[in-house]
Coordinates of C-alpha atoms and ligand atoms in Angstrom, one line a residue:
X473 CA 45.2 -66.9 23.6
X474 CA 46.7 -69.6 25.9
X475 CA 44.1 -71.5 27.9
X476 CA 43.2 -71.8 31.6
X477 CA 42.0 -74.6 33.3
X478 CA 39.1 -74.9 36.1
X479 CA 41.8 -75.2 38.5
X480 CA 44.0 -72.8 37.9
X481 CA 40.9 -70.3 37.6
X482 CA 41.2 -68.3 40.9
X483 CA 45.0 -68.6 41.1
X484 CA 46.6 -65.3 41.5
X485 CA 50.1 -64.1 39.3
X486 CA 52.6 -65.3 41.3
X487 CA 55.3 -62.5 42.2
X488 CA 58.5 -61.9 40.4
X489 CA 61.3 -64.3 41.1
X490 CA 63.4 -62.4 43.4
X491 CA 66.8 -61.5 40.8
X492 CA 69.2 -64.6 41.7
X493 CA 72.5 -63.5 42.8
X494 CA 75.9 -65.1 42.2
X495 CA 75.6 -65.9 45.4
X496 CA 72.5 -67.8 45.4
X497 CA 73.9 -71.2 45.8
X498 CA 72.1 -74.8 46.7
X499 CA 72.5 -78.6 46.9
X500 CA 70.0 -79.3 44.4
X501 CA 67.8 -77.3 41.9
X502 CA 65.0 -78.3 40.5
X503 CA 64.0 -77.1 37.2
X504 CA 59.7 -77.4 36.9
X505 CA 57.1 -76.6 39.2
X506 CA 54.8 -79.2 38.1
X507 CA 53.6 -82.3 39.9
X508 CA 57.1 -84.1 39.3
X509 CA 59.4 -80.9 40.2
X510 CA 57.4 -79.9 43.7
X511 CA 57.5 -83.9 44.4
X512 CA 61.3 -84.2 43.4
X513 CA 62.0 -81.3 45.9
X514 CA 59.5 -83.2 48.6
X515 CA 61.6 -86.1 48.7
X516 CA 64.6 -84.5 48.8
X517 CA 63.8 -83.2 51.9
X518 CA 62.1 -86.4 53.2
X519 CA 65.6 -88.5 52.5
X520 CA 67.8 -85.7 53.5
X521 CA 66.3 -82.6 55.6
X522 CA 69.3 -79.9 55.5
X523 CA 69.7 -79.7 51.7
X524 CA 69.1 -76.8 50.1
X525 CA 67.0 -76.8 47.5
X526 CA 65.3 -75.0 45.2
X527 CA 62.4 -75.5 42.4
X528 CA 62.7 -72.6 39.4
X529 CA 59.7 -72.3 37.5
X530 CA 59.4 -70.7 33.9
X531 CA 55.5 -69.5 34.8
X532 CA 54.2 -70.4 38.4
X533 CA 53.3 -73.7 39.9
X534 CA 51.6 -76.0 38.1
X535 CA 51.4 -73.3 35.3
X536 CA 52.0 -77.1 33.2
X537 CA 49.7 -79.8 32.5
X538 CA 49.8 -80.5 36.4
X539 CA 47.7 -77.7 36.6
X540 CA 45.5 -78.7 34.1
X541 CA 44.5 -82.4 34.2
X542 CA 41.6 -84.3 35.1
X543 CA 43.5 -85.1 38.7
X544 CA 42.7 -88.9 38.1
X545 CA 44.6 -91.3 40.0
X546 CA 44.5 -94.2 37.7
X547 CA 45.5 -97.7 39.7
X548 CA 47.9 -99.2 36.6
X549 CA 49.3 -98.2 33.9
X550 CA 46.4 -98.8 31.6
X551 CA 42.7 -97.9 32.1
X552 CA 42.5 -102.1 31.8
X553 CA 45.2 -104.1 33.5
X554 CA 45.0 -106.6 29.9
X555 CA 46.2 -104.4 28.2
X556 CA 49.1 -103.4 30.2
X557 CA 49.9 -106.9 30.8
X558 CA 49.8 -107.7 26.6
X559 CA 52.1 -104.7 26.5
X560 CA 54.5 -104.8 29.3
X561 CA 54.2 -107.9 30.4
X562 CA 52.8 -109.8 33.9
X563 CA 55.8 -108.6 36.3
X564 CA 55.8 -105.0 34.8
X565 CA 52.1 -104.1 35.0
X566 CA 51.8 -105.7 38.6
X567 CA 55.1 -103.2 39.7
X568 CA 53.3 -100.4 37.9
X569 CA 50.5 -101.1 39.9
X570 CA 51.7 -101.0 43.4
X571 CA 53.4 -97.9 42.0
X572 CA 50.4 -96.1 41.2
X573 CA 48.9 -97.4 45.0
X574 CA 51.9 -96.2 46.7
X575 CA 51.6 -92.7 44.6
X576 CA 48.2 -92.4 45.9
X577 CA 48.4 -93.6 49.2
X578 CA 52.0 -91.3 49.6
X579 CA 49.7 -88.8 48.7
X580 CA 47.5 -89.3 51.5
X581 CA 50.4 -89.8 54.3
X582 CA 52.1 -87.0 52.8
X583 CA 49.2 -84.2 52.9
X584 CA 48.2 -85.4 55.9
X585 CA 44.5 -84.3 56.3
X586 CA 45.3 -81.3 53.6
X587 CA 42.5 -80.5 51.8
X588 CA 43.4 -81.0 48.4
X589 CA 40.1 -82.2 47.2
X590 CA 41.0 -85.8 47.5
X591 CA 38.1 -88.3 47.2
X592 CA 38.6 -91.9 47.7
X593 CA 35.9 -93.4 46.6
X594 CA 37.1 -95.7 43.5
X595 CA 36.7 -95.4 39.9
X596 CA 34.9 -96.9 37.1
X597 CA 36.1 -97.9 33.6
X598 CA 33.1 -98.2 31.2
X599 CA 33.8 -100.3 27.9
X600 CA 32.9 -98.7 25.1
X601 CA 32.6 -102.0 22.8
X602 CA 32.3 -105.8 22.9
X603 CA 36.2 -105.9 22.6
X604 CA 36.9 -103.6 25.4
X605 CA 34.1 -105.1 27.6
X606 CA 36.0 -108.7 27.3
X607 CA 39.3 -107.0 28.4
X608 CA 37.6 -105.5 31.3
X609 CA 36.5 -109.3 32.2
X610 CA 39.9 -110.3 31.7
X611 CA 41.7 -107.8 33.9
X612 CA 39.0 -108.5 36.7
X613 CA 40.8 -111.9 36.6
X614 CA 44.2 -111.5 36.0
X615 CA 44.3 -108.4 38.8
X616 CA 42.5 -110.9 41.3
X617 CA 45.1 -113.3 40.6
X618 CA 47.8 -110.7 41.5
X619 CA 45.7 -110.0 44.5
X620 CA 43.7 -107.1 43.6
X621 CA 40.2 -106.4 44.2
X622 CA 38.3 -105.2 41.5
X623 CA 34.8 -106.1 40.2
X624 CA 33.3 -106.4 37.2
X625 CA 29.9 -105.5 36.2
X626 CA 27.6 -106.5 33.6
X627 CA 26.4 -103.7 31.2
X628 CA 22.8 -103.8 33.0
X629 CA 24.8 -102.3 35.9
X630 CA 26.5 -99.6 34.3
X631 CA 23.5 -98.6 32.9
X632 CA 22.3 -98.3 36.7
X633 CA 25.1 -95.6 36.9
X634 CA 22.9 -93.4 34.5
X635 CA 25.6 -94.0 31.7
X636 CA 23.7 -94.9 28.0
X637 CA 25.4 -97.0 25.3
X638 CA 28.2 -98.8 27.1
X639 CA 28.9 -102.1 27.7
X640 CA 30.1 -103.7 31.3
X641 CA 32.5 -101.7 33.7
X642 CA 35.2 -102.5 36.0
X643 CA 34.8 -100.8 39.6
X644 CA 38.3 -100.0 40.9
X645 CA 37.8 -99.7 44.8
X646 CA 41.2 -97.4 45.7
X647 CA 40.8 -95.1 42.1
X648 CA 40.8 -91.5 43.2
X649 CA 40.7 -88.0 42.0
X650 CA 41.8 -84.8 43.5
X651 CA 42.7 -81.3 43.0
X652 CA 45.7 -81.2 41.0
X653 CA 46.3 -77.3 41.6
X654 CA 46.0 -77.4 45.1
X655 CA 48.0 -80.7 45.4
X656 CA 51.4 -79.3 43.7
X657 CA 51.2 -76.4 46.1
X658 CA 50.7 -78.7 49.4
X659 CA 53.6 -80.4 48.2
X660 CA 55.7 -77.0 47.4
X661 CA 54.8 -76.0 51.1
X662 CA 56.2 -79.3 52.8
X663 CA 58.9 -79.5 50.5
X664 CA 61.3 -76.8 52.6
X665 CA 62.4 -75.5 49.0
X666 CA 62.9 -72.3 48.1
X667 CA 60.7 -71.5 45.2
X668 CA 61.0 -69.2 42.2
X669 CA 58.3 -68.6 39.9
X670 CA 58.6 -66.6 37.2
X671 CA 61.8 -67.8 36.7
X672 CA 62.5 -69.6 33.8
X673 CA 65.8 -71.9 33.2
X674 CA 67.8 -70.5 29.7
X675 CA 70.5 -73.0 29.8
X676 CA 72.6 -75.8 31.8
X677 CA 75.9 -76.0 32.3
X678 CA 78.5 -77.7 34.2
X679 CA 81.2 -75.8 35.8
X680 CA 83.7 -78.1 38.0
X681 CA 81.7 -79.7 40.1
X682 CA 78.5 -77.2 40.2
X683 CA 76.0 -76.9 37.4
X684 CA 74.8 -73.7 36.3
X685 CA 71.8 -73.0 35.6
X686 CA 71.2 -69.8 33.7
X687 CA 67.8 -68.0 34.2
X688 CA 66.0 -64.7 32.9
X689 CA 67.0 -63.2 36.3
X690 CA 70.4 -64.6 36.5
X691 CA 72.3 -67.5 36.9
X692 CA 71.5 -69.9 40.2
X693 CA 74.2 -72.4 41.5
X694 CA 74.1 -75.7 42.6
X695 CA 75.5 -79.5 43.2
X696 CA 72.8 -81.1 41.3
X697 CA 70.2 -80.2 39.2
X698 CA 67.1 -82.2 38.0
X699 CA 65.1 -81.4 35.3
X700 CA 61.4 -81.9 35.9
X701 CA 60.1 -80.2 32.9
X702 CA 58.1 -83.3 31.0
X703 CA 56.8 -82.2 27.6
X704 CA 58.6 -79.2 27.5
X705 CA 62.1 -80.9 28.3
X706 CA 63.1 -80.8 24.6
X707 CA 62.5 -77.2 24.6
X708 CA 65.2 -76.5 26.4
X709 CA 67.3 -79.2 25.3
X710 CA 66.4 -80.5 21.4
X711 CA 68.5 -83.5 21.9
X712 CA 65.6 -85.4 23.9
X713 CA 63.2 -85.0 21.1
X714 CA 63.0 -88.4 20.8
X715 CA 62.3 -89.6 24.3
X716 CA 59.3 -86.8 25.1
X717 CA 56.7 -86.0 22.4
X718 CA 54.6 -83.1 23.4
X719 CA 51.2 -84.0 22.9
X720 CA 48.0 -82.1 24.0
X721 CA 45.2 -82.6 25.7
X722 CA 42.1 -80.8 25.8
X723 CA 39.1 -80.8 28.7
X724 CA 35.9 -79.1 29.4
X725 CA 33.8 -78.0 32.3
X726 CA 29.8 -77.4 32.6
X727 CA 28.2 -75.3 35.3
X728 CA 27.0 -77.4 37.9
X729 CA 24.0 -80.1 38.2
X730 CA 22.0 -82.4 40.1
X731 CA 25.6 -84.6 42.0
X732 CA 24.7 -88.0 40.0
X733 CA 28.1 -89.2 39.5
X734 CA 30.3 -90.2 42.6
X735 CA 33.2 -91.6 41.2
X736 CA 35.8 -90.9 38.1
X737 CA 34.5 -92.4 34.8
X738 CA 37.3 -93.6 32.4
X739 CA 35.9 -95.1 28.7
X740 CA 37.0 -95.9 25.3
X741 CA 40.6 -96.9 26.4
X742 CA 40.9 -93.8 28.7
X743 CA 40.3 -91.9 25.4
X744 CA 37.2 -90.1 27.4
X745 CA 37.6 -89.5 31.3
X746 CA 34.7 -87.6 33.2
X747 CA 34.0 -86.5 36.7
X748 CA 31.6 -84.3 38.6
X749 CA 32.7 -82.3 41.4
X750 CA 31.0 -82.6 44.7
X751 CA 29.6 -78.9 43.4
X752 CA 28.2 -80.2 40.3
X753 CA 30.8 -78.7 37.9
X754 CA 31.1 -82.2 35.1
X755 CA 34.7 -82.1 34.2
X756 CA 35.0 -83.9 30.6
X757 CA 38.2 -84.5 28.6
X758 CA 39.8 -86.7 25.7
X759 CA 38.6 -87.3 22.5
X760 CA 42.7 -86.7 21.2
X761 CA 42.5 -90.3 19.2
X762 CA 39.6 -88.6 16.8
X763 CA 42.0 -85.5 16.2
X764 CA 45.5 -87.3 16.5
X765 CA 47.5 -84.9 14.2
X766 CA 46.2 -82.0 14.9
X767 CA 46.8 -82.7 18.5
X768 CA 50.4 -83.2 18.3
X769 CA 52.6 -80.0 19.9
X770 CA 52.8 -77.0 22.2
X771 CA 50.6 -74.9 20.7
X772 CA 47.6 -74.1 23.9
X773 CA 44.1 -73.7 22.7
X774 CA 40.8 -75.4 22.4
X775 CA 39.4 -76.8 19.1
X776 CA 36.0 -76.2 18.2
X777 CA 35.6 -79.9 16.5
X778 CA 37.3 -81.6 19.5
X779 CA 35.6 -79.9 22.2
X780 CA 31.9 -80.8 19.9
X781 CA 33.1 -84.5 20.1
X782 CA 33.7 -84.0 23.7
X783 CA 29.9 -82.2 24.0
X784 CA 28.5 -84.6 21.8
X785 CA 30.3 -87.8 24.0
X786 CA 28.3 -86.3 27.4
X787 CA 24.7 -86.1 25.8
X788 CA 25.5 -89.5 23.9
X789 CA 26.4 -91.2 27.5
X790 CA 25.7 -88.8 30.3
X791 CA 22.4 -87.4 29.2
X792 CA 21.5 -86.8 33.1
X793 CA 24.7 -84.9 33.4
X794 CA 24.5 -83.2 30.1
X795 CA 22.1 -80.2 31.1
X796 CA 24.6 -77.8 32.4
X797 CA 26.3 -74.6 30.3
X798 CA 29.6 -75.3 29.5
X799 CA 31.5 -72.3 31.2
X800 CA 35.7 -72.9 30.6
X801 CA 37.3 -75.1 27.9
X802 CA 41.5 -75.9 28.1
X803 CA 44.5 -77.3 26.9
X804 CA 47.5 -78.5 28.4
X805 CA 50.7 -80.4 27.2
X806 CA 51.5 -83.8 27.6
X807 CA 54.6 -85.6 27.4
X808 CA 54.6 -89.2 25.5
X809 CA 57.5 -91.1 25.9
X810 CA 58.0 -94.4 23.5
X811 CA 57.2 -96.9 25.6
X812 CA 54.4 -95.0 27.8
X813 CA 56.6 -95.1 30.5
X814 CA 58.2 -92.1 32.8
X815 CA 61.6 -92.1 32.4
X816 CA 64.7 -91.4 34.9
X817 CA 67.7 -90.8 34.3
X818 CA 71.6 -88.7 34.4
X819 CA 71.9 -86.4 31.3
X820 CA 74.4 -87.8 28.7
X821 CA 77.7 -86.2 29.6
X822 CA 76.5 -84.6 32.5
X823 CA 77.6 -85.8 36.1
X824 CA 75.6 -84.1 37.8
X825 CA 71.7 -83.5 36.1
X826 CA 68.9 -85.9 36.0
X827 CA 65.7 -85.7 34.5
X828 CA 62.7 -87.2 34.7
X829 CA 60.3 -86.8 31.8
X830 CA 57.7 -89.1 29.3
X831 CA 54.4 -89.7 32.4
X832 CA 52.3 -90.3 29.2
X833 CA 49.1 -88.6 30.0
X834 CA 49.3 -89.6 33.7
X835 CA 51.8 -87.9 35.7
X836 CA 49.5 -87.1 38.8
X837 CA 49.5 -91.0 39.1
X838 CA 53.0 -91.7 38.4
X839 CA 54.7 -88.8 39.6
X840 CA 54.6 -88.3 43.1
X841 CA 56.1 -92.3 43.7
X842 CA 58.4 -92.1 40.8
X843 CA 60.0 -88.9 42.1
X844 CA 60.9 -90.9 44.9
X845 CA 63.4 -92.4 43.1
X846 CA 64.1 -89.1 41.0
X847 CA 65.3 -87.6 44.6
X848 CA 67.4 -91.3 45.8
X849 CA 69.1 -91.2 42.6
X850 CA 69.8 -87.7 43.2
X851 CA 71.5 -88.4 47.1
X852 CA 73.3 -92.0 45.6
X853 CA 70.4 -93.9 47.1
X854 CA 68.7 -97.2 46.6
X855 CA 64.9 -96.9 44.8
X856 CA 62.8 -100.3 44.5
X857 CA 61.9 -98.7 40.9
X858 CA 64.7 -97.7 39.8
X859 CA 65.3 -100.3 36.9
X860 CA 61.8 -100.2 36.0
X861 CA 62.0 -96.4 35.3
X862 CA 65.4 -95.9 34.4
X863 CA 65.7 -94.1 30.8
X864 CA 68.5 -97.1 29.9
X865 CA 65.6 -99.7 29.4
X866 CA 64.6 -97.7 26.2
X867 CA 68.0 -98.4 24.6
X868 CA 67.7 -102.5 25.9
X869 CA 65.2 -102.6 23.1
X870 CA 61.3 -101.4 23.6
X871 CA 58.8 -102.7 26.3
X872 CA 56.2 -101.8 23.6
X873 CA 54.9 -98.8 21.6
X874 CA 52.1 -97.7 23.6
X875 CA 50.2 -94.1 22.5
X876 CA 47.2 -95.4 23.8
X877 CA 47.8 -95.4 27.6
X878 CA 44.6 -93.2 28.8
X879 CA 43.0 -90.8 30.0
X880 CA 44.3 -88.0 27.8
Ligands
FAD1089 C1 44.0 -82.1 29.9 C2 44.9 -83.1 30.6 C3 44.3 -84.1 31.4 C4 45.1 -85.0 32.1 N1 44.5 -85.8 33.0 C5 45.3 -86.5 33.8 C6 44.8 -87.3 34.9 O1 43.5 -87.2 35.1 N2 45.6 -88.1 35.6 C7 46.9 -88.1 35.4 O2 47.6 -88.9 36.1 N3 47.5 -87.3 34.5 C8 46.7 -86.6 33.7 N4 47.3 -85.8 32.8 C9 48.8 -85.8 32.6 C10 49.5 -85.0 33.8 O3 48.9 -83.8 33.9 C11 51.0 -84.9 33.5 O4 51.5 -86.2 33.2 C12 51.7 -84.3 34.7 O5 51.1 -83.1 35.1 C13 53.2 -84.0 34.3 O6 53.8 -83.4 35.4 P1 55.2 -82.7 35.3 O7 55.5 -82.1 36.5 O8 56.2 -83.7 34.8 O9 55.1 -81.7 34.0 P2 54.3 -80.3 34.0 O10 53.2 -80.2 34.9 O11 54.1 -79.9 32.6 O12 55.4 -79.3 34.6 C14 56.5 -78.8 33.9 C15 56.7 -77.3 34.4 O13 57.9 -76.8 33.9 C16 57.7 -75.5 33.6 N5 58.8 -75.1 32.6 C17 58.8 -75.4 31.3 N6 59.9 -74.9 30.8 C18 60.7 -74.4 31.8 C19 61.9 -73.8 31.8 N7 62.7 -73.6 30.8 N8 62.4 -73.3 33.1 C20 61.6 -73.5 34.2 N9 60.4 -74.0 34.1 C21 59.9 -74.5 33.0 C22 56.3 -75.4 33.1 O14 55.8 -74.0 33.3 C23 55.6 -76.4 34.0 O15 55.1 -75.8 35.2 C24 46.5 -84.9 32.0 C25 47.1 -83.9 31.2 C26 46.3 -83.0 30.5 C27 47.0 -81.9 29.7

């Protein structure tokens, strides 16, 4: 029985696609309806307003794991900026941070006073032993050196927070969460695309100069096509197995409680994220390093041992948040790519399709900026990220294996 998340609770079936026609012809198409696809199709209208464009989903939007998430913002690439630094090095982890600033804060200019459940009020990331406490005081450092403000606290002060058994915490002043759900479809509306759900892309081909994509209700035509489909990218084409991993994630939610808890909690490396909704609702998810083969795939369900480590993590840590029913449990599928990076990039062979896959567990931070440069390299134009997230830096030789990169 597949899964549904908290947010995707009181969505309704989306309609049929209406049946493509051979006529049916466009600049672009856009193949995914998740965070990446409805933000690929936003900028395309941003950088050039007359294209014609159209998103074609399989399911509806944000049917993916941009439906399902936590909706963290995380600032970085890393729940701690050490370790991003250790594994990407000093240049790379500050660009990925101003890339996760500018997603957020894109976010904000782009929806414009939408409410999408954004709240702005930072986030915390709680160490969960002496090693991760010293990396926290470490990345208070090295981010005030790259200009950043972040604090650290000793573990006296996170146990203020009403947290039990943790060790200090960094407070991350522009973390943010929102509602991932009601986010993709803002974007869908401002993105002057046509969009078909139900819809889901069979095959790709190039024709001439026009790629055809075949779907269940017929084939669609169009200059340029970019595949947005993350985790499910090898799916439709096996030969990027090695470049997306699809790896799952699973998340809980209780009934609601006394509001204790203001801000997004990340701990144990991102391994644990929680959050409590201005109604009460704690959201809670992680725990995927304690199950890591069994949590490897497509398949979309809830365990009962993960989802006990998860109910176990809340009365261990969050006993004043732990008194509520738990009333929805989920999956949703992640895309790991080997460096922990999203990648960009044209398809082998193909002149005319890009796709942007691999966000690693967090593709509501990453994706809105990075498909930016998705939609310039689309139209031919320049992208300040462009190197960092092209999909050639994986055949220069590895940044680093990362499978750690919290939440999720
Ligand atoms: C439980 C969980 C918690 C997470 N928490 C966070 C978090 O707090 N913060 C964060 O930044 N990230 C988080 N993530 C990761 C984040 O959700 C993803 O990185 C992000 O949603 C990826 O977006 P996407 O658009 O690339 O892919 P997806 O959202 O997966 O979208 C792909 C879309 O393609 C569609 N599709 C598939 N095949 C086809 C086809 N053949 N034709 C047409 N359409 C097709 C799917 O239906 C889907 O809608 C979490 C993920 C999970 C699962």
């Amino acid at each position: 029985v597949a899964t549904r998340s908290h947010w995707q609770a009181d969505l309704r079936d989306a309609p049929d696609a209406l049946v493509a026609t051979s006529a049916e012809r466009y600049d672009v198409a856009v193949v995914g309806g998740g965070i990446a696809g409805v933000s690929t199709a936003y900028w395309l209208h941003r950088l050039e307003p007359g294209l014609r464009v159209v998103v074609l989903e399989g399911e509806h939007l944000a049917a993916g794991a941009s439906g399902r998430n936590a909706g963290f913002l995380l600032q970085g690439a890393d729940p701690d900026y050490a370790t991003t630094v250790d594994r990407l090095g000093r240049d790379v982890a500050r660009r990925l941070w101003e890339l996760t600033m500018e997603t957020r804060q894109g976010l904000v200019e782009a929806l414009g006073g939408e409410d999408v459940g954004l709240e702005e009020h930072g986030s915390f990331v709680l160490a969960g032993d002496e090693a991760e406490d010293e990396r926290l005081q470490r990345s208070e450092v090295l981010l005030r050196e790259d200009g950043i403000s972040v604090f650290y606290l000793p573990p006296a002060a996170a146990e203020a927070l009403g947290c039990r058994g943790m060790k200090g915490a960094l407070v991350v002043p522009t973390g943010a969460v929102l509602h991932p759900v009601r986010t993709v479809h803002a974007l869908a509306d401002r993105s002057g695309a046509a969009i078909r759900e139900r819809c889901p892309v069979l095959g790709v081909a190039t024709t001439g100069d026009n790629v055809e994509l075949r779907t269940s209700q017929g084939a669609v035509r169009a200059e340029k096509a970019v595949l947005a489909l993350n985790a499910f990218l090898p799916r439709l084409l096996p030969d990027f197995e090695a470049l997306v991993r699809p790896v799952r994630a699973q998340m809980l939610v209780t009934a609601p409680v006394t509001r204790r808890l203001h801000v997004p909690v990340y701990s144990h490396v991102g391994y644990f994220y929680l959050r409590q909704l201005p109604t009460g609702e704690v959201l809670l998810g992680g725990a995927r390093h304690l199950h890591a083969d069994a949590e490897r795939g497509y398949d979309d369900a809830t365990t009962p041992v993960l989802q006990a480590d998860l109910e176990s993590y809340l009365h261990e840590h969050f006993p004043s948040l732990a008194g509520g029913e738990v009333v929805r449990r989920w999956s949703g599928t992640m895309g790991f790519s080997p460096d922990g990076l999203p990648a960009i990039g044209r398809l082998p062979g193909e002149a005319h399709v890009w796709g942007v896959a691999g966000f690693t567990g967090h593709g509501m931070a990453y994706g809105f900026r990075t498909a930016r440069a998705v939609a310039a390299a689309v139209l031919g134009l320049p992208d300040e990220y462009s190197d960092l997230l092209s999909v050639s830096r994986l055949s220069r030789g590895p940044h680093a294996s990362a499978d750690s990169s919290g939440p999720a």
